[in-house]
Amino acid sequence: MLSREDNEILVRTGPGMPMGALLRRYWMPVVNASELEPGGRVKRVQILGERLVAHRTPGGRPGLVAEFCPHRGASLYYGRNEDGGMRCAYHGWKLGLDGTCVDMPNEPAESNFAAKVRTTAYPCVERGGVVWAWMGAGAPAPLPELEWTTLPLDHVFASKRVQDCNWFQAMEGGIDSSHISFLHSPLDHQDFSVTEALDRASFGVGAAVNTGDRAPRFEVVDTDYGVLIGARRTNPDGQWYWRITQYLFPFYTMPPVGVGEDVVQSHIWVPMDDTHVVNWMVTWHTKRPLTREEIALHIEGKGAHVCDYAPATSDPYGDVRTAANRDNDYQMDWDVHRTKMYCGIPGFGVQDQAIQESQGDVVDRTQERLGTSDTAIIQVRKRLLAAARALRDHGAAPPGQHAESFCVRSASLVLPPGADWVEPAKPLVLVRPTQTLTLV
Ligand code: FES
Ligand SMILES: [Fe+2]
């Protein structure tokens, strides 16, 4: 349970809000780099409550500018994509990549009005096949060295989709490791052929469910970049099966990979506004390119990606709204629900979306009743609340100042009963042998 004040801090991300200010101190993923053609069609996006237009100049530079023209508010979505910036289609004002008005052709040549006009524009960079924006004041921090952003592009598959709920309850679903034994399980918790058909591209979930232990014990460790989360289940042979989830500031979660598995996955939960979130899903092979067959499984929804979209619109992220949604009961198969699966919604990713949206637009955390299985969620809330308050009250630097500390993975390991899990986990979760895990 949270106080109303704490809940409000967690969920409000617009300009001027404490969480909005904190999130603006981290790089934001905007679009897949492949979505922006040089000089081509632009895309509407919405991030942290701001309507923006993502574009790529004919010369290839990505840009992110406020959607509505500073002159009289026309949408730059209809504008002209030129070298040096976007030109409004209404009266030809041109807004540079840095937000300055670089041309005002409908004013007399002797006018210096253009020099007095600015709009919002954010610096962008490209890394890992994604365009990232710095929406904060001041000089940008270094981009976090997430492993997948350092690999060749063919090792990585990234998709995204909109969910109609607050960012924080969606992210809590990415931290909560106990729900897989229910939401993503066969009805009898035994006939795994039912869920294996859905799990061909999602790694490690089946093994955890197969332990039959539905009440994992949680331990959390604070790190400089976030929280290392251990969820322990007891295998039928008595060994302890630890699934290790990563939380990285401010909005990255990594569900556990299977034991010895070289494919890692991460969600990024980017608030569009306070009742919509872009759920990025990134899958990468640490050693080789993903095969065409592997990517096809993701696109078919045989894992945590959801790439079956409703007909596209040009609204912000209007091309990544899922075909399965609240209006059609997420394509629930009620017969399967009754006879075979805990939840008859086809696909792990849609199951998560359905349940997170079912909590309402914004969860009222003054009413919840948390158990021991919510330990990790409680810890992540504490860290984010502390960081938001420290920034608001003292201007304290947000956690995660070292780009290299983000170069971590999730993991799973089997240990004897009673053994410590943190030391054995370190070589699995640290990507580079030279790294150390900084506990705080
Ligand atoms: S509204 Fe954009 S130039 Fe007039
Ligand atoms: Fe899930």
PDB file of C-alpha atoms in Angstrom, residues 24-270:
ATOM      1  CA  ARG A  24      13.802  13.548 -18.285  1.00  0.00           C
ATOM      2  CA  ARG A  25      17.265  12.897 -16.857  1.00  0.00           C
ATOM      3  CA  TYR A  26      17.505   9.676 -18.892  1.00  0.00           C
ATOM      4  CA  TRP A  27      17.578   9.026 -22.638  1.00  0.00           C
ATOM      5  CA  MET A  28      14.206   8.167 -24.180  1.00  0.00           C
ATOM      6  CA  PRO A  29      13.779   5.613 -26.994  1.00  0.00           C
ATOM      7  CA  VAL A  30      11.602   7.289 -29.635  1.00  0.00           C
ATOM      8  CA  VAL A  31      11.239   5.068 -32.718  1.00  0.00           C
ATOM      9  CA  ASN A  32      13.092   2.239 -34.429  1.00  0.00           C
ATOM     10  CA  ALA A  33      15.742   3.856 -36.615  1.00  0.00           C
ATOM     11  CA  SER A  34      14.349   2.018 -39.649  1.00  0.00           C
ATOM     12  CA  GLU A  35      11.048   3.902 -39.310  1.00  0.00           C
ATOM     13  CA  LEU A  36      12.592   7.195 -40.403  1.00  0.00           C
ATOM     14  CA  GLU A  37      13.718   7.502 -44.013  1.00  0.00           C
ATOM     15  CA  PRO A  38      16.002  10.392 -44.951  1.00  0.00           C
ATOM     16  CA  GLY A  39      13.730  13.184 -46.140  1.00  0.00           C
ATOM     17  CA  GLY A  40      10.797  10.752 -45.916  1.00  0.00           C
ATOM     18  CA  ARG A  41       7.535  10.562 -44.066  1.00  0.00           C
ATOM     19  CA  VAL A  42       7.662  11.721 -40.460  1.00  0.00           C
ATOM     20  CA  LYS A  43       6.019  10.098 -37.433  1.00  0.00           C
ATOM     21  CA  ARG A  44       3.878  11.487 -34.673  1.00  0.00           C
ATOM     22  CA  VAL A  45       4.979  10.330 -31.236  1.00  0.00           C
ATOM     23  CA  GLN A  46       4.056  11.216 -27.681  1.00  0.00           C
ATOM     24  CA  ILE A  47       6.484  10.939 -24.787  1.00  0.00           C
ATOM     25  CA  LEU A  48       6.025  12.137 -21.197  1.00  0.00           C
ATOM     26  CA  GLY A  49       2.864  13.979 -22.150  1.00  0.00           C
ATOM     27  CA  GLU A  50       4.445  15.888 -25.048  1.00  0.00           C
ATOM     28  CA  ARG A  51       3.212  15.584 -28.631  1.00  0.00           C
ATOM     29  CA  LEU A  52       6.230  15.479 -30.932  1.00  0.00           C
ATOM     30  CA  VAL A  53       7.216  14.738 -34.522  1.00  0.00           C
ATOM     31  CA  ALA A  54      10.121  12.411 -35.228  1.00  0.00           C
ATOM     32  CA  HIS A  55      11.849  12.973 -38.546  1.00  0.00           C
ATOM     33  CA  ARG A  56      15.073  12.332 -40.415  1.00  0.00           C
ATOM     34  CA  THR A  57      16.547  15.047 -42.604  1.00  0.00           C
ATOM     35  CA  PRO A  58      17.407  14.295 -46.236  1.00  0.00           C
ATOM     36  CA  GLY A  59      21.019  14.264 -45.025  1.00  0.00           C
ATOM     37  CA  GLY A  60      20.174  11.488 -42.522  1.00  0.00           C
ATOM     38  CA  ARG A  61      20.084  13.277 -39.170  1.00  0.00           C
ATOM     39  CA  PRO A  62      17.256  12.250 -36.826  1.00  0.00           C
ATOM     40  CA  GLY A  63      15.250  15.023 -35.156  1.00  0.00           C
ATOM     41  CA  LEU A  64      12.439  15.372 -32.626  1.00  0.00           C
ATOM     42  CA  VAL A  65      10.413  18.571 -32.600  1.00  0.00           C
ATOM     43  CA  ALA A  66       7.200  19.727 -30.895  1.00  0.00           C
ATOM     44  CA  GLU A  67       4.296  18.692 -33.115  1.00  0.00           C
ATOM     45  CA  PHE A  68       2.492  22.033 -33.116  1.00  0.00           C
ATOM     46  CA  CYS A  69       4.017  24.994 -34.917  1.00  0.00           C
ATOM     47  CA  PRO A  70       4.935  27.994 -32.734  1.00  0.00           C
ATOM     48  CA  HIS A  71       3.221  30.317 -35.232  1.00  0.00           C
ATOM     49  CA  ARG A  72      -0.438  29.303 -34.983  1.00  0.00           C
ATOM     50  CA  GLY A  73      -0.314  25.705 -33.945  1.00  0.00           C
ATOM     51  CA  ALA A  74      -0.545  23.743 -37.184  1.00  0.00           C
ATOM     52  CA  SER A  75       0.769  20.188 -37.010  1.00  0.00           C
ATOM     53  CA  LEU A  76       4.264  19.752 -38.377  1.00  0.00           C
ATOM     54  CA  TYR A  77       3.224  16.197 -39.282  1.00  0.00           C
ATOM     55  CA  TYR A  78       2.032  17.711 -42.571  1.00  0.00           C
ATOM     56  CA  GLY A  79       5.158  19.794 -42.938  1.00  0.00           C
ATOM     57  CA  ARG A  80       8.107  19.519 -45.262  1.00  0.00           C
ATOM     58  CA  ASN A  81      11.044  17.409 -44.162  1.00  0.00           C
ATOM     59  CA  GLU A  82      14.073  19.455 -45.201  1.00  0.00           C
ATOM     60  CA  ASP A  83      17.759  19.534 -44.480  1.00  0.00           C
ATOM     61  CA  GLY A  84      18.194  21.426 -41.249  1.00  0.00           C
ATOM     62  CA  GLY A  85      14.660  20.899 -39.937  1.00  0.00           C
ATOM     63  CA  MET A  86      10.909  20.725 -40.464  1.00  0.00           C
ATOM     64  CA  ARG A  87       9.071  23.431 -42.437  1.00  0.00           C
ATOM     65  CA  CYS A  88       5.442  24.038 -41.499  1.00  0.00           C
ATOM     66  CA  ALA A  89       3.009  23.445 -44.363  1.00  0.00           C
ATOM     67  CA  TYR A  90       0.749  26.361 -43.300  1.00  0.00           C
ATOM     68  CA  HIS A  91       2.982  29.434 -43.801  1.00  0.00           C
ATOM     69  CA  GLY A  92       6.417  27.961 -44.371  1.00  0.00           C
ATOM     70  CA  TRP A  93       8.122  28.646 -41.058  1.00  0.00           C
ATOM     71  CA  LYS A  94      11.108  26.366 -40.702  1.00  0.00           C
ATOM     72  CA  LEU A  95      12.110  24.942 -37.313  1.00  0.00           C
ATOM     73  CA  GLY A  96      15.672  23.755 -36.965  1.00  0.00           C
ATOM     74  CA  LEU A  97      16.867  20.589 -35.227  1.00  0.00           C
ATOM     75  CA  ASP A  98      17.733  22.738 -32.219  1.00  0.00           C
ATOM     76  CA  GLY A  99      14.296  24.397 -32.100  1.00  0.00           C
ATOM     77  CA  THR A 100      15.316  27.756 -33.537  1.00  0.00           C
ATOM     78  CA  CYS A 101      13.209  29.303 -36.278  1.00  0.00           C
ATOM     79  CA  VAL A 102      15.646  29.344 -39.186  1.00  0.00           C
ATOM     80  CA  ASP A 103      13.305  30.719 -41.847  1.00  0.00           C
ATOM     81  CA  MET A 104      10.091  32.771 -41.803  1.00  0.00           C
ATOM     82  CA  PRO A 105       9.268  33.353 -45.465  1.00  0.00           C
ATOM     83  CA  ASN A 106       5.848  34.995 -44.924  1.00  0.00           C
ATOM     84  CA  GLU A 107       7.356  37.932 -43.003  1.00  0.00           C
ATOM     85  CA  PRO A 108       9.128  40.880 -44.684  1.00  0.00           C
ATOM     86  CA  ALA A 109      12.756  40.200 -45.465  1.00  0.00           C
ATOM     87  CA  GLU A 110      13.869  42.970 -43.078  1.00  0.00           C
ATOM     88  CA  SER A 111      12.003  41.417 -40.129  1.00  0.00           C
ATOM     89  CA  ASN A 112      14.063  39.918 -37.316  1.00  0.00           C
ATOM     90  CA  PHE A 113      11.018  38.185 -35.811  1.00  0.00           C
ATOM     91  CA  ALA A 114      12.400  34.711 -36.641  1.00  0.00           C
ATOM     92  CA  ALA A 115      15.285  35.294 -34.243  1.00  0.00           C
ATOM     93  CA  LYS A 116      12.767  35.702 -31.387  1.00  0.00           C
ATOM     94  CA  VAL A 117      10.860  32.469 -32.046  1.00  0.00           C
ATOM     95  CA  ARG A 118      11.777  29.081 -30.662  1.00  0.00           C
ATOM     96  CA  THR A 119      10.045  25.771 -30.354  1.00  0.00           C
ATOM     97  CA  THR A 120      10.769  22.657 -28.358  1.00  0.00           C
ATOM     98  CA  ALA A 121      13.216  20.287 -30.024  1.00  0.00           C
ATOM     99  CA  TYR A 122      15.291  17.544 -28.467  1.00  0.00           C
ATOM    100  CA  PRO A 123      18.724  16.240 -29.447  1.00  0.00           C
ATOM    101  CA  CYS A 124      18.655  12.747 -30.916  1.00  0.00           C
ATOM    102  CA  VAL A 125      21.209  10.021 -31.437  1.00  0.00           C
ATOM    103  CA  GLU A 126      21.018   6.590 -32.990  1.00  0.00           C
ATOM    104  CA  ARG A 127      22.246   3.475 -31.228  1.00  0.00           C
ATOM    105  CA  GLY A 128      21.254  -0.183 -31.422  1.00  0.00           C
ATOM    106  CA  GLY A 129      18.776   0.452 -34.235  1.00  0.00           C
ATOM    107  CA  VAL A 130      16.809   2.920 -32.131  1.00  0.00           C
ATOM    108  CA  VAL A 131      16.541   6.722 -32.215  1.00  0.00           C
ATOM    109  CA  TRP A 132      17.001   8.111 -28.694  1.00  0.00           C
ATOM    110  CA  ALA A 133      16.163  11.605 -27.479  1.00  0.00           C
ATOM    111  CA  TRP A 134      17.423  13.686 -24.585  1.00  0.00           C
ATOM    112  CA  MET A 135      14.399  15.535 -23.196  1.00  0.00           C
ATOM    113  CA  GLY A 136      16.137  16.969 -20.164  1.00  0.00           C
ATOM    114  CA  ALA A 137      17.526  20.390 -19.498  1.00  0.00           C
ATOM    115  CA  GLY A 138      21.258  20.773 -19.671  1.00  0.00           C
ATOM    116  CA  ALA A 139      23.917  18.668 -21.285  1.00  0.00           C
ATOM    117  CA  PRO A 140      22.859  15.101 -22.127  1.00  0.00           C
ATOM    118  CA  ALA A 141      24.182  12.263 -19.992  1.00  0.00           C
ATOM    119  CA  PRO A 142      26.094   9.514 -21.789  1.00  0.00           C
ATOM    120  CA  LEU A 143      23.809   6.918 -23.355  1.00  0.00           C
ATOM    121  CA  PRO A 144      23.522   3.846 -21.121  1.00  0.00           C
ATOM    122  CA  GLU A 145      25.665   1.020 -22.462  1.00  0.00           C
ATOM    123  CA  LEU A 146      22.869  -1.510 -22.677  1.00  0.00           C
ATOM    124  CA  GLU A 147      24.317  -4.698 -24.090  1.00  0.00           C
ATOM    125  CA  TRP A 148      21.999  -4.842 -27.083  1.00  0.00           C
ATOM    126  CA  THR A 149      22.925  -1.318 -28.146  1.00  0.00           C
ATOM    127  CA  THR A 150      26.574  -2.410 -28.449  1.00  0.00           C
ATOM    128  CA  LEU A 151      25.926  -5.487 -30.631  1.00  0.00           C
ATOM    129  CA  PRO A 152      25.640  -5.759 -34.411  1.00  0.00           C
ATOM    130  CA  LEU A 153      22.107  -4.891 -35.447  1.00  0.00           C
ATOM    131  CA  ASP A 154      21.357  -8.416 -36.676  1.00  0.00           C
ATOM    132  CA  HIS A 155      21.699  -9.770 -33.132  1.00  0.00           C
ATOM    133  CA  VAL A 156      18.735  -7.700 -32.018  1.00  0.00           C
ATOM    134  CA  PHE A 157      14.966  -7.688 -32.588  1.00  0.00           C
ATOM    135  CA  ALA A 158      13.022  -4.775 -31.123  1.00  0.00           C
ATOM    136  CA  SER A 159       9.279  -4.239 -31.320  1.00  0.00           C
ATOM    137  CA  LYS A 160       6.919  -1.920 -29.522  1.00  0.00           C
ATOM    138  CA  ARG A 161       3.235  -1.539 -28.779  1.00  0.00           C
ATOM    139  CA  VAL A 162       0.949   0.832 -26.956  1.00  0.00           C
ATOM    140  CA  GLN A 163      -0.785  -0.191 -23.748  1.00  0.00           C
ATOM    141  CA  ASP A 164      -3.736   1.787 -22.421  1.00  0.00           C
ATOM    142  CA  CYS A 165      -2.631   2.206 -18.822  1.00  0.00           C
ATOM    143  CA  ASN A 166      -0.179   4.080 -16.646  1.00  0.00           C
ATOM    144  CA  TRP A 167       3.491   3.274 -17.217  1.00  0.00           C
ATOM    145  CA  PHE A 168       4.191   2.210 -13.659  1.00  0.00           C
ATOM    146  CA  GLN A 169       1.635  -0.580 -13.324  1.00  0.00           C
ATOM    147  CA  ALA A 170       2.801  -1.928 -16.684  1.00  0.00           C
ATOM    148  CA  MET A 171       6.402  -1.916 -15.484  1.00  0.00           C
ATOM    149  CA  GLU A 172       5.396  -3.621 -12.241  1.00  0.00           C
ATOM    150  CA  GLY A 173       4.220  -6.523 -14.409  1.00  0.00           C
ATOM    151  CA  GLY A 174       7.769  -6.751 -15.757  1.00  0.00           C
ATOM    152  CA  ILE A 175       9.204  -6.942 -12.244  1.00  0.00           C
ATOM    153  CA  ASP A 176       6.675  -9.369 -10.801  1.00  0.00           C
ATOM    154  CA  SER A 177       8.125 -12.836 -11.295  1.00  0.00           C
ATOM    155  CA  SER A 178       5.418 -14.703  -9.401  1.00  0.00           C
ATOM    156  CA  HIS A 179       2.611 -14.153 -11.895  1.00  0.00           C
ATOM    157  CA  ILE A 180       4.080 -16.521 -14.479  1.00  0.00           C
ATOM    158  CA  SER A 181       2.941 -19.541 -12.457  1.00  0.00           C
ATOM    159  CA  PHE A 182      -0.624 -18.334 -12.889  1.00  0.00           C
ATOM    160  CA  LEU A 183      -1.269 -15.915 -15.749  1.00  0.00           C
ATOM    161  CA  HIS A 184       1.040 -17.770 -18.173  1.00  0.00           C
ATOM    162  CA  SER A 185       0.339 -21.332 -16.980  1.00  0.00           C
ATOM    163  CA  PRO A 186      -1.755 -24.315 -17.960  1.00  0.00           C
ATOM    164  CA  LEU A 187      -4.985 -24.548 -16.020  1.00  0.00           C
ATOM    165  CA  ASP A 188      -3.905 -27.710 -14.197  1.00  0.00           C
ATOM    166  CA  HIS A 189      -0.324 -26.446 -13.730  1.00  0.00           C
ATOM    167  CA  GLN A 190       0.778 -29.710 -15.349  1.00  0.00           C
ATOM    168  CA  ASP A 191      -0.061 -30.055 -19.028  1.00  0.00           C
ATOM    169  CA  PHE A 192       2.647 -27.826 -20.415  1.00  0.00           C
ATOM    170  CA  SER A 193       1.986 -28.778 -24.009  1.00  0.00           C
ATOM    171  CA  VAL A 194      -0.747 -26.160 -23.833  1.00  0.00           C
ATOM    172  CA  THR A 195       1.538 -23.296 -22.932  1.00  0.00           C
ATOM    173  CA  GLU A 196       4.631 -24.555 -24.735  1.00  0.00           C
ATOM    174  CA  ALA A 197       2.876 -23.766 -27.975  1.00  0.00           C
ATOM    175  CA  LEU A 198       2.814 -20.153 -26.816  1.00  0.00           C
ATOM    176  CA  ASP A 199       6.298 -20.248 -25.330  1.00  0.00           C
ATOM    177  CA  ARG A 200       8.451 -21.208 -28.270  1.00  0.00           C
ATOM    178  CA  ALA A 201      10.249 -17.887 -28.323  1.00  0.00           C
ATOM    179  CA  SER A 202      10.085 -16.912 -24.684  1.00  0.00           C
ATOM    180  CA  PHE A 203      12.851 -18.268 -22.597  1.00  0.00           C
ATOM    181  CA  GLY A 204      12.873 -19.675 -19.110  1.00  0.00           C
ATOM    182  CA  VAL A 205       9.240 -19.219 -18.238  1.00  0.00           C
ATOM    183  CA  GLY A 206       8.397 -22.874 -18.829  1.00  0.00           C
ATOM    184  CA  ALA A 207      11.262 -24.106 -16.654  1.00  0.00           C
ATOM    185  CA  ALA A 208      10.103 -21.961 -13.750  1.00  0.00           C
ATOM    186  CA  VAL A 209       6.506 -23.028 -14.082  1.00  0.00           C
ATOM    187  CA  ASN A 210       7.615 -26.662 -14.366  1.00  0.00           C
ATOM    188  CA  THR A 211       9.157 -26.587 -10.908  1.00  0.00           C
ATOM    189  CA  GLY A 212       5.626 -26.701  -9.550  1.00  0.00           C
ATOM    190  CA  ASP A 213       6.657 -24.164  -6.901  1.00  0.00           C
ATOM    191  CA  ARG A 214       4.126 -21.386  -7.187  1.00  0.00           C
ATOM    192  CA  ALA A 215       5.260 -19.312  -4.208  1.00  0.00           C
ATOM    193  CA  PRO A 216       8.744 -18.007  -5.056  1.00  0.00           C
ATOM    194  CA  ARG A 217      10.763 -16.374  -2.270  1.00  0.00           C
ATOM    195  CA  PHE A 218      12.141 -12.977  -3.211  1.00  0.00           C
ATOM    196  CA  GLU A 219      15.410 -11.292  -2.320  1.00  0.00           C
ATOM    197  CA  VAL A 220      16.481  -7.912  -3.651  1.00  0.00           C
ATOM    198  CA  VAL A 221      19.842  -6.198  -3.869  1.00  0.00           C
ATOM    199  CA  ASP A 222      20.233  -2.501  -4.644  1.00  0.00           C
ATOM    200  CA  THR A 223      22.815  -1.679  -7.311  1.00  0.00           C
ATOM    201  CA  ASP A 224      24.069   1.611  -8.697  1.00  0.00           C
ATOM    202  CA  TYR A 225      21.970   1.155 -11.853  1.00  0.00           C
ATOM    203  CA  GLY A 226      18.841  -0.300 -10.220  1.00  0.00           C
ATOM    204  CA  VAL A 227      17.777  -3.476  -8.431  1.00  0.00           C
ATOM    205  CA  LEU A 228      18.920  -7.083  -8.809  1.00  0.00           C
ATOM    206  CA  ILE A 229      15.947  -9.310  -8.040  1.00  0.00           C
ATOM    207  CA  GLY A 230      16.262 -12.964  -7.082  1.00  0.00           C
ATOM    208  CA  ALA A 231      13.146 -15.185  -7.111  1.00  0.00           C
ATOM    209  CA  ARG A 232      13.753 -18.638  -5.670  1.00  0.00           C
ATOM    210  CA  ARG A 233      11.729 -21.719  -6.446  1.00  0.00           C
ATOM    211  CA  THR A 234      12.462 -25.217  -5.160  1.00  0.00           C
ATOM    212  CA  ASN A 235      13.007 -27.804  -7.871  1.00  0.00           C
ATOM    213  CA  PRO A 236      11.443 -31.252  -7.445  1.00  0.00           C
ATOM    214  CA  ASP A 237      14.938 -32.586  -6.532  1.00  0.00           C
ATOM    215  CA  GLY A 238      15.257 -30.040  -3.729  1.00  0.00           C
ATOM    216  CA  GLN A 239      17.765 -27.755  -5.486  1.00  0.00           C
ATOM    217  CA  TRP A 240      17.043 -24.043  -5.439  1.00  0.00           C
ATOM    218  CA  TYR A 241      16.182 -22.545  -8.801  1.00  0.00           C
ATOM    219  CA  TRP A 242      16.950 -18.818  -8.823  1.00  0.00           C
ATOM    220  CA  ARG A 243      15.481 -16.612 -11.529  1.00  0.00           C
ATOM    221  CA  ILE A 244      17.147 -13.235 -11.612  1.00  0.00           C
ATOM    222  CA  THR A 245      15.314 -10.228 -12.982  1.00  0.00           C
ATOM    223  CA  GLN A 246      17.015  -6.893 -13.563  1.00  0.00           C
ATOM    224  CA  TYR A 247      15.521  -3.473 -12.993  1.00  0.00           C
ATOM    225  CA  LEU A 248      17.536  -0.597 -14.471  1.00  0.00           C
ATOM    226  CA  PHE A 249      16.729   3.067 -13.929  1.00  0.00           C
ATOM    227  CA  PRO A 250      14.386   4.463 -14.866  1.00  0.00           C
ATOM    228  CA  PHE A 251      12.212   2.107 -16.943  1.00  0.00           C
ATOM    229  CA  TYR A 252      14.106  -0.995 -18.076  1.00  0.00           C
ATOM    230  CA  THR A 253      13.226  -4.495 -16.886  1.00  0.00           C
ATOM    231  CA  MET A 254      14.836  -7.758 -17.955  1.00  0.00           C
ATOM    232  CA  PRO A 255      12.881 -10.944 -17.311  1.00  0.00           C
ATOM    233  CA  PRO A 256      15.062 -13.916 -16.354  1.00  0.00           C
ATOM    234  CA  VAL A 257      16.708 -15.912 -19.130  1.00  0.00           C
ATOM    235  CA  GLY A 258      16.746 -19.714 -18.931  1.00  0.00           C
ATOM    236  CA  VAL A 259      19.751 -21.500 -17.414  1.00  0.00           C
ATOM    237  CA  GLY A 260      22.641 -21.315 -19.885  1.00  0.00           C
ATOM    238  CA  GLU A 261      20.513 -19.455 -22.439  1.00  0.00           C
ATOM    239  CA  ASP A 262      22.239 -16.919 -24.707  1.00  0.00           C
ATOM    240  CA  VAL A 263      19.123 -14.985 -25.623  1.00  0.00           C
ATOM    241  CA  VAL A 264      18.257 -12.075 -23.355  1.00  0.00           C
ATOM    242  CA  GLN A 265      15.171  -9.883 -23.356  1.00  0.00           C
ATOM    243  CA  SER A 266      14.305  -6.479 -22.005  1.00  0.00           C
ATOM    244  CA  HIS A 267      11.249  -4.318 -21.771  1.00  0.00           C
ATOM    245  CA  ILE A 268      11.379  -0.538 -21.832  1.00  0.00           C
ATOM    246  CA  TRP A 269       8.292   1.149 -20.379  1.00  0.00           C
ATOM    247  CA  VAL A 270       8.106   4.648 -21.847  1.00  0.00           C
TER     248      VAL A 270
END
